[in-house]
């Protein structure tokens, strides 16, 4: 990498030292530092750390998703940062009700995880109907019977825990949404078969 003076300012190395890792044999910054930069959404800091040999893994991508930083997610994806394969990045965004980040993650090709697991995790976590609807519209795979059972259990659990009418209504709305989407998809598939 090139010595642009930023290395000198950042490392205390007065000669502007080129090279990766900050010059003078200093080790590259840690992956944890990159996670913090991703969590802050600071793309310039991400670039600066990577220029100095900072390692990355799916944790950086997950941190950017947790922060809801579309700019950081796009920057990481464009440069080949590994994405988590278990759906956790999408779950973070869904828990926050962050539809913009959900759409970004889907557009970037972030894996859904094991088929059906993300939807059931969202239902268990109490994700709202808007975020769940967004996931379904984006093509998140669903195991309908399992999702419906988890949604029914969520209503029962909410009532058993003394959840107020708003919480019970929210849990029931998720169950209705799943049933409506299931019916819609079945109708669509049936029309497709009849049209052939």
C-alpha positions as MATLAB code, in Angstrom:
seq = 'XXXXXXXXXXXXXXXXXXXXXXXXXXXXXXXXXXXXXXXXXXXXXXXXXXXXXXXXXXXXXXXXXXXXXXXXXXXXXXXXXXXXXXXXXXXXXXXXXXXXXXXXXXXXXXXXXXXXXXXXXXXXXXXXXXXXXXXXXXXXXXXXXXXXXXXXXXXXXXXXXXXXXXXXXXXXXXXXXXXXXXXXXXXXXXXXXXXX';
ca = [
       0.000    0.000    0.000;
       1.156    3.544   -0.448;
       2.542    5.920    2.166;
       0.205    8.901    2.026;
       1.095   10.513    5.296;
      -1.978    9.074    7.013;
       0.166    6.189    8.237;
       2.563    8.650    9.796;
      -0.203   10.530   11.519;
      -1.899    7.370   12.742;
       1.197    5.480   13.875;
       3.457    8.180   15.253;
       5.988    7.128   12.617;
       7.330   10.465   11.387;
       8.622    9.345    8.005;
       5.190    8.684    6.467;
       6.283    5.014    6.327;
       4.711    3.090    3.500;
       3.763   -0.498    3.642;
       1.015   -2.389    5.263;
       0.688   -2.907    8.958;
       1.746    0.660    9.813;
       5.487    0.298    9.092;
       8.244   -0.495   11.551;
       7.072   -4.067   11.957;
       3.965   -3.053   13.880;
       1.232   -5.686   13.726;
      -1.889   -4.856   11.733;
      -4.903   -3.587   13.645;
      -7.161   -6.290   15.093;
     -10.415   -7.593   13.639;
     -12.181   -6.285   16.754;
     -11.174   -2.764   15.754;
     -12.682   -3.354   12.328;
     -15.896   -4.597   13.986;
     -16.064   -1.360   15.970;
     -15.561    0.686   12.821;
     -18.313   -1.280   11.070;
     -20.611   -0.809   14.056;
     -19.992    2.940   13.843;
     -20.760    2.922   10.110;
     -17.565    4.882    9.447;
     -16.574    3.841    5.914;
     -13.446    6.010    5.930;
     -12.202    4.251    9.060;
     -13.005    0.854    7.541;
     -10.937    1.769    4.475;
      -8.081    3.082    6.603;
      -7.979   -0.101    8.693;
      -8.087   -2.386    5.654;
      -5.272   -0.405    4.002;
      -3.191   -1.252    7.058;
      -3.825   -4.969    6.806;
      -6.636   -5.262    9.320;
      -8.267   -8.704    8.936;
     -11.977   -9.161    8.496;
     -14.557  -11.872    8.592;
     -18.336  -12.131    8.678;
     -18.329  -10.362   12.049;
     -17.575   -7.041   10.345;
     -20.533   -7.479    8.008;
     -22.788   -8.427   10.929;
     -21.656   -5.353   12.888;
     -22.507   -3.056    9.967;
     -25.941   -4.702    9.682;
     -26.486   -4.305   13.420;
     -25.673   -0.610   13.049;
     -28.024   -0.262   10.093;
     -25.250    1.270    8.009;
     -26.130    0.728    4.359;
     -22.990    2.606    3.286;
     -20.741    0.317    5.350;
     -22.574   -2.806    4.143;
     -22.182   -1.773    0.516;
     -18.512   -0.895    1.015;
     -17.779   -4.228    2.696;
     -19.678   -6.239    0.067;
     -18.010   -4.431   -2.844;
     -14.617   -5.381   -1.430;
     -15.450   -9.025   -0.804;
     -15.946   -9.091    2.952;
     -17.407  -12.466    3.951;
     -21.091  -12.403    4.829;
     -22.577  -14.429    7.667;
     -24.281  -17.546    6.361;
     -26.673  -18.069    9.276;
     -29.073  -15.149    8.688;
     -27.947  -13.259   11.806;
     -27.320  -10.001    9.912;
     -30.895  -10.066    8.629;
     -32.220  -10.944   12.084;
     -30.495   -7.893   13.613;
     -32.086   -5.605   11.022;
     -35.501   -7.249   11.430;
     -35.396   -6.875   15.228;
     -34.782   -3.163   14.767;
     -37.563   -2.906   12.191;
     -34.935   -1.530    9.795;
     -36.533   -2.165    6.408;
     -33.883   -0.181    4.520;
     -31.131   -2.420    5.885;
     -33.190   -5.565    5.228;
     -33.608   -4.536    1.592;
     -29.913   -3.702    1.308;
     -28.869   -7.066    2.752;
     -31.140   -8.930    0.342;
     -29.879   -6.871   -2.616;
     -26.280   -7.643   -1.651;
     -27.068  -11.364   -1.502;
     -26.710  -11.883    2.240;
     -27.638  -15.529    2.932;
     -30.944  -16.272    4.676;
     -29.458  -19.131    6.680;
     -31.073  -22.548    6.992;
     -34.406  -22.606    5.108;
     -37.164  -21.399    7.402;
     -34.896  -20.623   10.359;
     -34.827  -16.839    9.896;
     -38.606  -16.459    9.843;
     -39.083  -18.617   12.934;
     -36.257  -16.762   14.718;
     -37.958  -13.476   13.869;
     -41.300  -14.698   15.217;
     -39.643  -15.949   18.436;
     -37.837  -12.615   18.826;
     -41.078  -10.662   18.538;
     -40.172   -8.996   15.249;
     -42.988   -6.762   14.064;
     -45.272   -7.524   11.156;
     -43.731   -4.831    8.913;
     -40.229   -6.324    9.095;
     -41.556   -9.855    8.700;
     -43.637   -8.793    5.686;
     -40.537   -7.195    4.176;
     -38.535  -10.410    4.609;
     -41.285  -12.465    3.004;
     -41.573  -10.035    0.082;
     -37.811  -10.225   -0.409;
     -38.081  -13.989   -0.820;
     -36.980  -15.282    2.571;
     -37.655  -19.036    2.647;
     -40.343  -20.262    5.029;
     -41.366  -23.620    6.427;
     -45.017  -22.650    6.793;
     -46.143  -25.265    9.302;
     -43.239  -24.534   11.611;
     -43.638  -20.756   11.311;
     -47.366  -20.995   12.062;
     -46.733  -23.178   15.120;
     -44.123  -20.732   16.433;
     -46.502  -17.802   15.817;
     -49.307  -19.575   17.705;
     -46.918  -20.324   20.567;
     -45.848  -16.659   20.628;
     -49.459  -15.572   21.181;
     -49.923  -18.119   23.985;
     -46.621  -17.105   25.590;
     -47.510  -13.413   25.387;
     -50.852  -14.048   27.096;
     -49.267  -16.333   29.723;
     -46.674  -13.685   30.576;
     -49.409  -11.157   31.153;
     -48.715   -9.218   27.993;
     -51.096   -6.354   27.457;
     -53.633   -6.224   24.686;
     -51.190   -4.389   22.407;
     -48.555   -7.117   22.762;
     -51.113   -9.874   22.218;
     -52.503   -8.076   19.162;
     -48.985   -7.662   17.740;
     -48.232  -11.365   18.191;
     -51.570  -12.311   16.624;
     -50.913   -9.944   13.691;
     -47.725  -11.842   12.906;
     -49.668  -15.108   12.815;
     -52.277  -13.580   10.498;
     -49.564  -12.179    8.246;
     -47.968  -15.604    7.899;
     -51.296  -17.205    7.039;
     -52.136  -14.495    4.493;
     -48.737  -14.789    2.832;
     -48.986  -18.558    2.733;
     -52.406  -18.349    1.052;
     -51.174  -15.719   -1.388;
     -48.195  -17.854   -2.404;
     -50.338  -20.967   -2.765;
     -52.806  -19.074   -4.989;
     -49.938  -17.728   -7.074;
     -48.456  -21.210   -7.512;
     -51.852  -22.662   -8.422;
     -52.462  -19.961  -11.050;
     -49.001  -20.638  -12.438;
     -49.736  -24.347  -12.787;
     -53.099  -23.678  -14.451;
     -51.523  -21.259  -16.919;
     -49.159  -23.903  -18.277;
];
